[in-house]
Amino acid sequence: MINSDFPVLQDSSNESGQGDSVSLSLSVSELEDTGEGKSKKKRGRPGRPPAASKKARKSPVDKGGRRPNGMAQHNGQGGDPSTLFEVVKLGKSAMQSVVDDWIESYKQDRDMALLDLINFFIQCSGCKGTVRIEMFRNMQNAEIIRKMTEEFDEDSGDYPLTIAGPQWKKFRYNFCEFICVLIRQCQYSIIYDEYMMDTVISLLTGLSDSQVRAFRHTSTLAAMKLMTALVNVALNLSINQDNTQRQYEAERNKVAGKRATDKLELLLEKRKELQENQDEIENMMNSIFKGIFVHRYRDAIAEIRAICIEEIGVWMKLYSDAFLNDSYLKYVGWTLHDRQGEVRLKCLKALQTLYTNRGLFPKLELFTNRFKDRIVSMTLDKEYDVAVEAIRLVTLILHGSEDALSNEDCENVYHLVYSAHRPVAVAAGEFLHRKLFSRHDPQAEEALAKRRGRNSPNGNLIRMLVLFFLESELHEHAAYLVDSLWDSSQELLKDWDCMIELLLEEPVQGEEALGDRHESALIELMVCTIRQAAEAHPPVGRGTGKRVLTAKEKKTQIDDKNKLTEHFIIALPMLLSKYQADAEKVANLLQIPQFFDLEVYSSGRMEKHLDALLKQIRLVVEKHTETEVLEACSKTYSILCSEEYTIMNRVDIARSQLIDELTDRFSHSVEDLLQEGDEADDDDIYSVLSSLKKLTAFHNAHDLTKWDLFKNCYRLLKMGIEQGSMPEQIAVQALQCSHYSILWQLVRITEGSPSKDDLVALRRVVKSFLAVCQQCLSNVNTPVKEQAFMLLCDLLMIFSHQLTTGSREALQPLVFNPDGTLQSELLSFVLDHVFIDQDDENQSMEGDEEDEANKIEALHKRRNLLAAFSKLIIYDIVDMPAAADIFKHYMKYYNDYGDIIKETLSKTRQTDKIQCAKTLILSLQQLFNELVQDQGPNLDRTSSHVSGIKELARRFALTFGLDQIKTREAVATLHKDGIDFAFKFPNPKGAEYPPTNLAFLEVLCEFSSKLLRQDKKTVHSYLEKFMTEYMMERREDVWLPLIAYRNSLLTGGDEDRMSVTTGSTTSRASTVRSKRGRPPLHKKRTDVPEESGDGSWVMRNDSLQTPGGLQTPQLTSTVLRENPRQAAEHIPDQDSSEPGSEPDFIHNPQMQMSWLDQQKMEEVNRKDRGGMNYMKARSGGVRQQVRGLMEDDAEPIFEDVMMSSRGQLEDMNEEFEDTMVIDLPPSRNRRERAELRPDFFDSTAIIEDDSGFGMQMF
């Protein structure tokens, strides 16, 4: 029994390290007692270490001659390992023999053996320190742990349990196994000697309360595994007690003559000994549970909490009589609210092991009622792994008790079968199968098993599946439903015999017939099961792609494909015959042939069924004009006409006959329509439209060039343009059919050796068709215009300069470049049909679900239109300045088209940086001009419209990135164009008034931060060309844009230089700023030295704020964001030039005579205007600039940098906190440290009483 006399490591909780102590030998009542004074300890309160002040103990055996610490630490290289840590780490010896050797050494000298064991735990924590024999004998627990903490390696946060790699993963396994084997081998004698277990438990309790994470983590794992091993011992003792009791009862119940008194006494003595041992084990378990578990299951580290929950689940499973009660289950229930997914996952897995055993359900009933709602809600957990396990747990609860879950609980899980995450959907499918499709009556199942078809056991289940699918109002994805049920209900889903009979046979008497909706749903589900069986992979949107099938899966796939082919080769013509008038059903049924093994038609002599299928398809084509049905027919013909199958000739003949008939009908209808002109009736129009839709659908998948459909389509389009009365559907179909005809002709030319005449003929066709499409852009019918626009964009892409790439120079005659008129019309179409406000047009239909669907469809169509035009800009088919009208809508239509516009901007910059920059500034100029037209020349710079333009400019500036060298010329060109625009029109009132567009400079300020220091000087010199002395002296509000822009060019130049040449200073400054937060935007400077008139002007106006919705911050070069070493490489010293500066540009033939070069050469000749001489400023005030850089930099961190670094900063903060807790003063008592730890649970889930352990849950 653990008592106060055992020689354990002591732990102190007062400042001096000495005081009253309490041992782990206290009984449960003593542990829970509040006590009188400090000598008593409440074991249920988390985070409070056991106090101890025992005098230094003396070892019973003090043997000399041994090593002070019992071992020499081994480095793991060469030789035999000399420590337990090295032995366990290498794992070369069987753990049984390692433990036996330790037990042998313990019998010889238990102090030295225990010292080895203590150092084993210390070294497993990653600590380099070693406990010596003097420390073991003379120092208390707290002192030893404090000493080890001081010797802990703080260079790295890693320790054996957290280091990645197979070696350390194996070490963790060996570490746990060592503890389990140690207790198992010592369970008959050593653990009851009141020395070994007391010492180990005391050590682990002290370590588990350490502020050092490595000690806490390692000791908690060890303690939990120790507890698990003790639970096994207690379970064995309980079994032995029961056996001994039965033997005693049997012997005592014998008649007096046959009763053996000696045996009864022996059994009584054995029972007493077992009971004493049981009490000892329970005492140890109570000490571990209340001294370690109840504190560490709330630890700040998620891994430690997960260890505790995982092990308590093991205890409940192993020894349910002792642990499976509300006193222990409440910890698992509370931890279901943990913030970390891995802890919630351990809770669910622990509960799954309990609910798997149906015999434990009575003990879990109260827990289920209390925490069922939380478990069901976890099926929607943000961590997919947690959600999957929660669904599996709910399924186990359902399997154990159907009444445990309400209908609402089940419905919350049902809809997850439509989840895009496949593991979640599959788990929900298992739940659905268990709830709806499991048969619970064995006798009824045996009777139904003899029936086949619609009367088979699956007949009613398929009806139920159809009903479930129809009642799933939120989802209509049959493929997702089938995939979710595929693993659990495969037998049901592959019962195609039953499905076919339900569709074809008439219902028997008393059986309810399937309704039209039910038949449509059954056909859709049936087709999805066929696809799943034939393709053997999840539908699109689930999974990361097609995985390689195993040999078993491949065999199953082949067998399923053969099975479905045999079924549907015969049944499909009959199904088409029955439902040929229903477009939806026919469109689904016609998907089935693509999953056939078509060789069966020949090998199985089933040509008659092929003829029946072709006959039914022909009838479907004749009866239907729906695009979906016609495309399905076309695709089916295309599959059946594959050259690899012998049935190809038979199908090709049937197809040719059908096309001949359709072409003849189309030609006659066109002739009649053209002759009658405006007098054509509806029958003539319908005849042309129906035949044209069918031919267009077939032309998409089949080469119908020999039927020359382009000629009649072109005639229809020309007539529509000339007369303006062509029905829109005919025009749309004629455009599409002509497009297919051109593409098939191009395919023939590219695959063969075309002659010059072939190229000329195709060019003539393409040219005439492009002209027709261009004319159709002005059609009154929107569908016609949209179709013409899309075809124009596609053909211009196909017949662009890229057509000749890849050794296809012979196709040069086919290249078309759109002229300015066509480009303007395309751009106008985009502006008129894409950038529109749809909400204003449909306000009367708000809240209508159908209208919402229409809005989504319309938005999708507009996105396609914009993407088609953007591709022309990206591939340099349309001139880049046309993109200005696209870019200016970036902010206003960000939600609808932001991704498309941003990608277009990125691609155009890759093509031509300078031209892209010109396009950006042009888009801002257009917005500014529109604003001037609306508000007049006197703009309200505080209005939302001006703020919107500035915000757009800021977004554009962010897209230039951090590498200023690469974007140097582009940014400088942008500033030049902006300055030209600002001073382009003088004020008609006179020179004393600002130019009309001067306010645009405020927008241009947003790009000043992207200029290099020397480029700022160049741009400023260029600005001064436009400025008069009068302008420089003005300070009125109307001149503030000029003041702000000059300020953005003048300020930051010296700071940039300072930030580059003093990389360490800027790094430190940024660190300081990150800690204290951002400084005010415009903090007034008082430490800038006066240099000249211009310099004093800079100082005087540095604190001016720009009126408007957005303040213009002081700007600092983004070189601040670069690595200090890289920054030093940019500017090695003062005398050398920066990369990308004047010498680089002058000696680079590709950059000679650029605008920057010209401006810099002019600046060299105007040194007398050097009011902003940089070197002079730097020599006069380096110290002040450094201080200003640290204190007054208004915006040291840019948004684009912060967004990319936010996660790293959070990780840094978290790591910083973990490091800081080690430095907490040792004088803090356990209660104070517990208050520092965060509560990781919902406040409503845990209401802890004074002890923390005796709390009532219900």
Short mmCIF file of C-alpha atoms in Angstrom, two decimals, residues 833-1188:
data_model
loop_
_atom_site.label_atom_id
_atom_site.label_comp_id
_atom_site.label_asym_id
_atom_site.label_seq_id
_atom_site.Cartn_x
_atom_site.Cartn_y
_atom_site.Cartn_z
CA HIS A 833 -24.20 42.22 -71.97
CA VAL A 834 -21.74 41.30 -69.22
CA PHE A 835 -21.36 44.30 -66.94
CA ILE A 836 -25.03 44.75 -66.12
CA ASP A 837 -26.87 44.87 -62.82
CA GLN A 838 -29.24 41.92 -62.92
CA ASP A 839 -30.76 42.59 -59.51
CA ASP A 840 -32.45 45.75 -60.75
CA GLU A 841 -34.12 43.83 -63.56
CA ASN A 842 -35.62 41.14 -61.35
CA GLN A 843 -36.68 42.91 -58.17
CA SER A 844 -40.27 41.82 -58.68
CA MET A 845 -39.31 38.14 -58.39
CA GLU A 846 -37.28 38.20 -55.20
CA GLY A 847 -37.49 35.08 -53.07
CA ASP A 848 -38.59 32.86 -55.93
CA GLU A 849 -36.39 29.76 -55.97
CA GLU A 850 -36.86 29.30 -59.69
CA ASP A 851 -35.84 32.90 -60.26
CA GLU A 852 -32.72 32.36 -58.16
CA ALA A 853 -31.81 29.39 -60.33
CA ASN A 854 -32.36 31.50 -63.44
CA LYS A 855 -30.12 34.21 -62.02
CA ILE A 856 -27.36 31.71 -61.39
CA GLU A 857 -27.71 30.36 -64.92
CA ALA A 858 -27.63 33.87 -66.38
CA LEU A 859 -24.52 34.71 -64.36
CA HIS A 860 -22.85 31.54 -65.58
CA LYS A 861 -23.61 32.55 -69.17
CA ARG A 862 -22.21 36.05 -68.66
CA ARG A 863 -19.04 34.63 -67.11
CA ASN A 864 -18.57 32.49 -70.22
CA LEU A 865 -18.95 35.55 -72.42
CA LEU A 866 -16.35 37.48 -70.44
CA ALA A 867 -13.95 34.53 -70.36
CA ALA A 868 -14.21 34.10 -74.13
CA PHE A 869 -13.28 37.75 -74.74
CA SER A 870 -10.54 37.69 -72.09
CA LYS A 871 -8.82 34.82 -73.88
CA LEU A 872 -8.56 36.98 -76.99
CA ILE A 873 -6.76 39.65 -74.94
CA ILE A 874 -4.47 37.17 -73.21
CA TYR A 875 -3.34 35.55 -76.47
CA ASP A 876 -2.77 38.93 -78.15
CA ILE A 877 -5.58 38.54 -80.65
CA VAL A 878 -7.35 41.68 -79.44
CA ASP A 879 -5.20 44.70 -78.61
CA MET A 880 -4.36 44.96 -74.92
CA PRO A 881 -5.75 48.51 -74.40
CA ALA A 882 -9.20 46.99 -74.88
CA ALA A 883 -8.69 45.34 -71.51
CA ALA A 884 -8.90 48.75 -69.82
CA ASP A 885 -12.67 48.62 -70.11
CA ILE A 886 -12.55 45.23 -68.40
CA PHE A 887 -10.11 46.12 -65.64
CA LYS A 888 -12.04 49.19 -64.53
CA HIS A 889 -14.93 46.96 -63.40
CA TYR A 890 -12.69 44.87 -61.14
CA MET A 891 -14.00 46.28 -57.85
CA LYS A 892 -17.63 46.84 -58.79
CA TYR A 893 -18.13 43.32 -60.11
CA TYR A 894 -15.58 41.58 -57.94
CA ASN A 895 -17.98 38.93 -56.64
CA ASP A 896 -19.16 37.95 -60.12
CA TYR A 897 -16.04 38.27 -62.27
CA GLY A 898 -13.15 39.07 -59.92
CA ASP A 899 -11.36 35.79 -60.55
CA ILE A 900 -11.59 36.14 -64.34
CA ILE A 901 -10.39 39.74 -64.39
CA LYS A 902 -7.53 39.00 -61.99
CA GLU A 903 -6.34 36.06 -64.09
CA THR A 904 -6.57 38.19 -67.23
CA LEU A 905 -4.45 40.88 -65.57
CA SER A 906 -1.87 38.32 -64.49
CA LYS A 907 -1.57 36.77 -67.96
CA THR A 908 -1.35 40.10 -69.76
CA ARG A 909 1.43 41.22 -67.41
CA GLN A 910 3.37 38.09 -68.31
CA THR A 911 2.96 38.97 -71.97
CA ASP A 912 4.03 42.66 -71.78
CA LYS A 913 4.64 44.37 -68.45
CA ILE A 914 4.84 47.90 -69.84
CA GLN A 915 1.76 47.62 -72.02
CA CYS A 916 -0.13 46.07 -69.11
CA ALA A 917 0.83 49.01 -66.89
CA LYS A 918 -0.36 51.42 -69.56
CA THR A 919 -3.65 49.52 -69.70
CA LEU A 920 -4.09 49.75 -65.93
CA ILE A 921 -3.55 53.50 -65.85
CA LEU A 922 -5.85 53.85 -68.86
CA SER A 923 -8.64 52.05 -66.98
CA LEU A 924 -8.24 54.45 -64.05
CA GLN A 925 -8.24 57.41 -66.42
CA GLN A 926 -11.49 56.20 -67.96
CA LEU A 927 -13.13 55.96 -64.55
CA PHE A 928 -11.84 59.41 -63.66
CA ASN A 929 -13.21 60.89 -66.89
CA GLU A 930 -16.61 59.30 -66.26
CA LEU A 931 -16.61 60.80 -62.78
CA VAL A 932 -15.70 64.27 -64.10
CA GLN A 933 -18.52 64.06 -66.61
CA ASP A 934 -20.99 63.20 -63.84
CA GLN A 935 -19.81 65.59 -61.11
CA GLY A 936 -18.02 68.30 -63.05
CA PRO A 937 -14.36 69.41 -62.74
CA ASN A 938 -14.69 70.27 -59.03
CA LEU A 939 -14.68 66.75 -57.61
CA ASP A 940 -15.66 65.99 -54.04
CA ARG A 941 -12.56 64.02 -53.09
CA THR A 942 -14.29 62.65 -49.97
CA SER A 943 -17.05 61.00 -52.01
CA SER A 944 -17.39 57.26 -52.30
CA HIS A 945 -16.78 57.43 -56.05
CA VAL A 946 -13.32 58.96 -55.64
CA SER A 947 -12.57 56.51 -52.82
CA GLY A 948 -13.60 53.68 -55.11
CA ILE A 949 -11.12 54.76 -57.79
CA LYS A 950 -8.36 55.03 -55.19
CA GLU A 951 -9.22 51.60 -53.81
CA LEU A 952 -9.06 50.15 -57.31
CA ALA A 953 -5.66 51.79 -57.79
CA ARG A 954 -4.49 50.29 -54.51
CA ARG A 955 -5.59 46.83 -55.65
CA PHE A 956 -3.78 47.33 -58.94
CA ALA A 957 -0.63 48.40 -57.05
CA LEU A 958 -0.71 45.21 -54.98
CA THR A 959 -0.68 43.10 -58.14
CA PHE A 960 2.84 44.37 -58.95
CA GLY A 961 4.22 42.24 -56.13
CA LEU A 962 7.37 42.83 -54.08
CA ASP A 963 10.07 42.50 -56.74
CA GLN A 964 10.49 46.14 -57.72
CA ILE A 965 13.36 45.38 -60.08
CA LYS A 966 11.19 43.31 -62.39
CA THR A 967 8.38 45.86 -62.49
CA ARG A 968 10.61 48.94 -62.48
CA GLU A 969 10.11 50.11 -66.04
CA ALA A 970 6.40 49.28 -66.01
CA VAL A 971 5.71 51.27 -62.84
CA ALA A 972 7.73 54.23 -64.10
CA THR A 973 5.80 54.21 -67.37
CA LEU A 974 2.56 54.11 -65.42
CA HIS A 975 3.57 57.23 -63.48
CA LYS A 976 4.60 59.01 -66.67
CA ASP A 977 1.22 58.37 -68.30
CA GLY A 978 -0.55 59.41 -65.12
CA ILE A 979 1.36 62.71 -64.94
CA ASP A 980 0.70 63.39 -68.63
CA PHE A 981 -3.00 62.81 -68.06
CA ALA A 982 -3.12 65.03 -64.96
CA PHE A 983 -1.61 68.01 -66.76
CA LYS A 984 -3.10 67.32 -70.18
CA PHE A 985 -5.86 69.90 -70.07
CA PRO A 986 -5.14 73.32 -68.55
CA ASN A 987 -7.91 75.01 -66.65
CA PRO A 988 -9.93 77.27 -68.97
CA LYS A 989 -10.21 79.82 -66.15
CA GLY A 990 -6.48 80.54 -66.32
CA ALA A 991 -3.04 79.40 -65.21
CA GLU A 992 -3.70 80.31 -61.56
CA TYR A 993 -6.26 77.51 -61.40
CA PRO A 994 -5.28 73.82 -61.23
CA PRO A 995 -5.44 71.71 -64.42
CA THR A 996 -8.73 69.93 -64.98
CA ASN A 997 -7.38 66.45 -64.21
CA LEU A 998 -5.03 67.42 -61.37
CA ALA A 999 -7.08 65.41 -58.87
CA PHE A 1000 -5.94 62.28 -60.70
CA LEU A 1001 -2.56 62.61 -58.98
CA GLU A 1002 -4.23 61.53 -55.76
CA VAL A 1003 -5.06 58.24 -57.45
CA LEU A 1004 -1.50 58.01 -58.77
CA CYS A 1005 -0.17 58.23 -55.20
CA GLU A 1006 -1.23 54.63 -54.67
CA PHE A 1007 1.56 53.49 -57.03
CA SER A 1008 4.39 55.56 -55.52
CA SER A 1009 5.35 52.78 -53.13
CA LYS A 1010 6.22 50.57 -56.11
CA LEU A 1011 8.94 52.96 -57.32
CA LEU A 1012 12.60 52.47 -56.49
CA ARG A 1013 14.36 55.35 -54.75
CA GLN A 1014 16.22 56.59 -57.80
CA ASP A 1015 13.07 56.22 -59.91
CA LYS A 1016 11.16 58.40 -57.48
CA LYS A 1017 13.68 61.14 -58.13
CA THR A 1018 13.33 60.63 -61.87
CA VAL A 1019 9.56 60.73 -61.76
CA HIS A 1020 9.70 63.81 -59.54
CA SER A 1021 11.95 65.53 -62.06
CA TYR A 1022 9.48 64.68 -64.80
CA LEU A 1023 6.68 66.08 -62.66
CA GLU A 1024 8.56 69.34 -62.21
CA LYS A 1025 8.51 69.87 -65.98
CA PHE A 1026 4.80 70.50 -65.74
CA MET A 1027 4.93 72.58 -62.57
CA THR A 1028 5.32 76.32 -62.41
CA GLU A 1029 6.67 78.37 -59.55
CA TYR A 1030 3.12 79.39 -58.83
CA MET A 1031 2.04 75.75 -58.46
CA MET A 1032 4.88 75.02 -56.05
CA GLU A 1033 3.77 77.80 -53.73
CA ARG A 1034 0.07 76.96 -53.62
CA ARG A 1035 -1.37 75.32 -50.47
CA GLU A 1036 -5.13 75.52 -51.06
CA ASP A 1037 -7.30 72.41 -50.95
CA VAL A 1038 -7.59 72.24 -54.73
CA TRP A 1039 -3.82 71.79 -54.93
CA LEU A 1040 -3.68 69.02 -52.30
CA PRO A 1041 -3.50 66.18 -54.90
CA LEU A 1042 -0.30 67.71 -56.26
CA ILE A 1043 1.08 68.21 -52.76
CA ALA A 1044 0.26 64.63 -51.79
CA TYR A 1045 1.79 63.20 -54.96
CA ARG A 1046 4.99 65.24 -54.60
CA ASN A 1047 5.17 64.18 -50.98
CA SER A 1048 4.88 60.52 -51.95
CA LEU A 1049 7.80 60.96 -54.35
CA LEU A 1050 10.00 63.02 -52.02
CA THR A 1051 9.44 61.15 -48.76
CA GLY A 1052 10.69 57.59 -48.48
CA GLY A 1053 13.67 58.07 -50.77
CA ASP A 1054 16.12 58.45 -47.91
CA GLU A 1055 14.26 55.88 -45.88
CA ASP A 1056 14.47 53.42 -48.73
CA ARG A 1057 18.18 53.92 -48.91
CA MET A 1058 18.40 53.54 -45.16
CA SER A 1059 16.30 50.40 -45.17
CA VAL A 1060 18.47 48.79 -47.82
CA THR A 1061 21.85 49.69 -46.38
CA THR A 1062 20.89 48.91 -42.79
CA GLY A 1063 19.05 45.67 -43.17
CA SER A 1064 19.48 44.64 -39.57
CA THR A 1065 18.04 47.89 -38.35
CA THR A 1066 14.93 47.59 -40.46
CA SER A 1067 14.47 44.01 -39.41
CA ARG A 1068 14.60 44.99 -35.79
CA ALA A 1069 12.34 47.92 -36.39
CA SER A 1070 9.73 45.75 -38.00
CA THR A 1071 9.91 43.40 -35.05
CA VAL A 1072 9.33 46.24 -32.65
CA ARG A 1073 6.40 47.48 -34.64
CA SER A 1074 4.87 44.05 -34.83
CA LYS A 1075 4.79 43.94 -31.05
CA ARG A 1076 3.41 47.36 -30.34
CA GLY A 1077 0.95 47.58 -33.24
CA ARG A 1078 0.77 50.00 -36.12
CA PRO A 1079 1.65 53.63 -35.46
CA PRO A 1080 -0.70 56.43 -36.46
CA LEU A 1081 -0.96 57.03 -40.17
CA HIS A 1082 0.43 60.57 -40.13
CA LYS A 1083 2.65 61.06 -37.16
CA LYS A 1084 4.29 64.47 -37.29
CA ARG A 1085 8.06 64.39 -37.65
CA THR A 1086 10.29 66.69 -35.68
CA ASP A 1087 13.69 65.13 -36.31
CA VAL A 1088 14.19 65.71 -40.04
CA PRO A 1089 17.00 68.22 -40.59
CA GLU A 1090 16.52 71.24 -42.80
CA GLU A 1091 18.45 71.02 -46.02
CA SER A 1092 17.15 73.65 -48.41
CA GLY A 1093 13.96 75.34 -49.40
CA ASP A 1094 12.61 72.14 -50.84
CA GLY A 1095 13.75 70.17 -47.87
CA SER A 1096 11.96 72.46 -45.45
CA TRP A 1097 8.89 72.20 -47.64
CA VAL A 1098 9.00 68.45 -47.26
CA MET A 1099 9.29 68.79 -43.50
CA ARG A 1100 6.51 71.35 -43.36
CA ASN A 1101 4.06 69.30 -45.37
CA ASP A 1102 4.96 65.84 -44.19
CA SER A 1103 2.04 65.75 -41.79
CA LEU A 1104 -0.57 66.93 -44.27
CA GLN A 1105 -3.48 64.56 -44.74
CA THR A 1106 -5.16 64.06 -48.04
CA PRO A 1107 -8.88 64.68 -47.77
CA GLY A 1108 -11.00 61.86 -49.06
CA GLY A 1109 -12.62 58.59 -48.11
CA LEU A 1110 -9.21 56.90 -47.88
CA GLN A 1111 -6.18 58.48 -46.29
CA THR A 1112 -2.95 58.33 -48.22
CA PRO A 1113 -0.38 56.71 -45.92
CA GLN A 1114 3.28 57.50 -45.89
CA LEU A 1115 4.89 54.99 -48.19
CA THR A 1116 7.96 52.88 -47.62
CA SER A 1117 9.75 50.81 -50.23
CA THR A 1118 8.79 47.16 -50.17
CA VAL A 1119 12.49 46.34 -50.14
CA LEU A 1120 11.83 46.30 -46.40
CA ARG A 1121 10.13 42.95 -46.91
CA GLU A 1122 13.14 41.32 -48.51
CA ASN A 1123 15.72 39.19 -46.78
CA PRO A 1124 18.42 41.45 -45.30
CA ARG A 1125 21.04 39.41 -47.09
CA GLN A 1126 19.25 39.87 -50.39
CA ALA A 1127 18.87 43.56 -49.65
CA ALA A 1128 22.59 43.83 -49.07
CA GLU A 1129 23.16 42.15 -52.41
CA HIS A 1130 20.96 44.75 -54.05
CA ILE A 1131 23.23 47.57 -52.70
CA PRO A 1132 26.68 46.30 -51.75
CA ASP A 1133 28.02 49.77 -50.97
CA GLN A 1134 27.43 53.40 -51.65
CA ASP A 1135 29.66 53.59 -54.68
CA SER A 1136 28.18 50.68 -56.62
CA SER A 1137 24.95 51.12 -58.50
CA GLU A 1138 21.81 49.22 -57.70
CA PRO A 1139 20.70 46.38 -59.99
CA GLY A 1140 18.46 47.79 -62.60
CA SER A 1141 19.83 51.33 -62.23
CA GLU A 1142 21.27 53.60 -64.92
CA PRO A 1143 24.30 51.53 -65.99
CA ASP A 1144 22.21 48.38 -66.31
CA PHE A 1145 19.69 50.10 -68.51
CA ILE A 1146 22.29 51.93 -70.60
CA HIS A 1147 24.29 48.80 -71.36
CA ASN A 1148 21.24 46.64 -72.04
CA PRO A 1149 20.29 46.94 -75.72
CA GLN A 1150 16.71 45.88 -74.96
CA MET A 1151 16.24 48.83 -72.62
CA GLN A 1152 18.15 51.57 -74.35
CA MET A 1153 16.40 54.86 -74.83
CA SER A 1154 13.53 53.90 -72.55
CA TRP A 1155 11.64 56.70 -70.90
CA LEU A 1156 13.51 56.19 -67.65
CA ASP A 1157 16.84 56.48 -69.46
CA GLN A 1158 15.86 59.70 -71.11
CA GLN A 1159 14.67 61.20 -67.86
CA LYS A 1160 17.81 60.17 -65.99
CA MET A 1161 20.08 61.63 -68.65
CA GLU A 1162 18.17 64.89 -68.44
CA GLU A 1163 18.48 64.83 -64.68
CA VAL A 1164 22.25 64.55 -64.92
CA ASN A 1165 22.22 67.77 -66.90
CA ARG A 1166 20.03 69.54 -64.31
CA LYS A 1167 22.09 69.06 -61.17
CA ASP A 1168 21.48 72.65 -60.24
CA ARG A 1169 17.94 71.60 -59.28
CA GLY A 1170 19.23 69.09 -56.77
CA GLY A 1171 17.17 70.29 -53.82
CA MET A 1172 16.66 66.65 -52.90
CA ASN A 1173 20.31 65.57 -53.04
CA TYR A 1174 20.16 62.16 -51.43
CA MET A 1175 23.76 61.79 -50.33
CA LYS A 1176 23.67 65.19 -48.69
CA ALA A 1177 20.56 64.30 -46.79
CA ARG A 1178 22.04 60.99 -45.71
CA SER A 1179 25.35 62.48 -44.58
CA GLY A 1180 23.45 65.10 -42.59
CA GLY A 1181 21.07 62.90 -40.68
CA VAL A 1182 21.71 59.16 -40.68
CA ARG A 1183 20.98 58.85 -36.98
CA GLN A 1184 17.75 60.82 -37.22
CA GLN A 1185 16.63 58.75 -40.19
CA VAL A 1186 17.24 55.48 -38.37
CA ARG A 1187 15.20 56.73 -35.43
CA GLY A 1188 12.49 57.98 -37.75
#
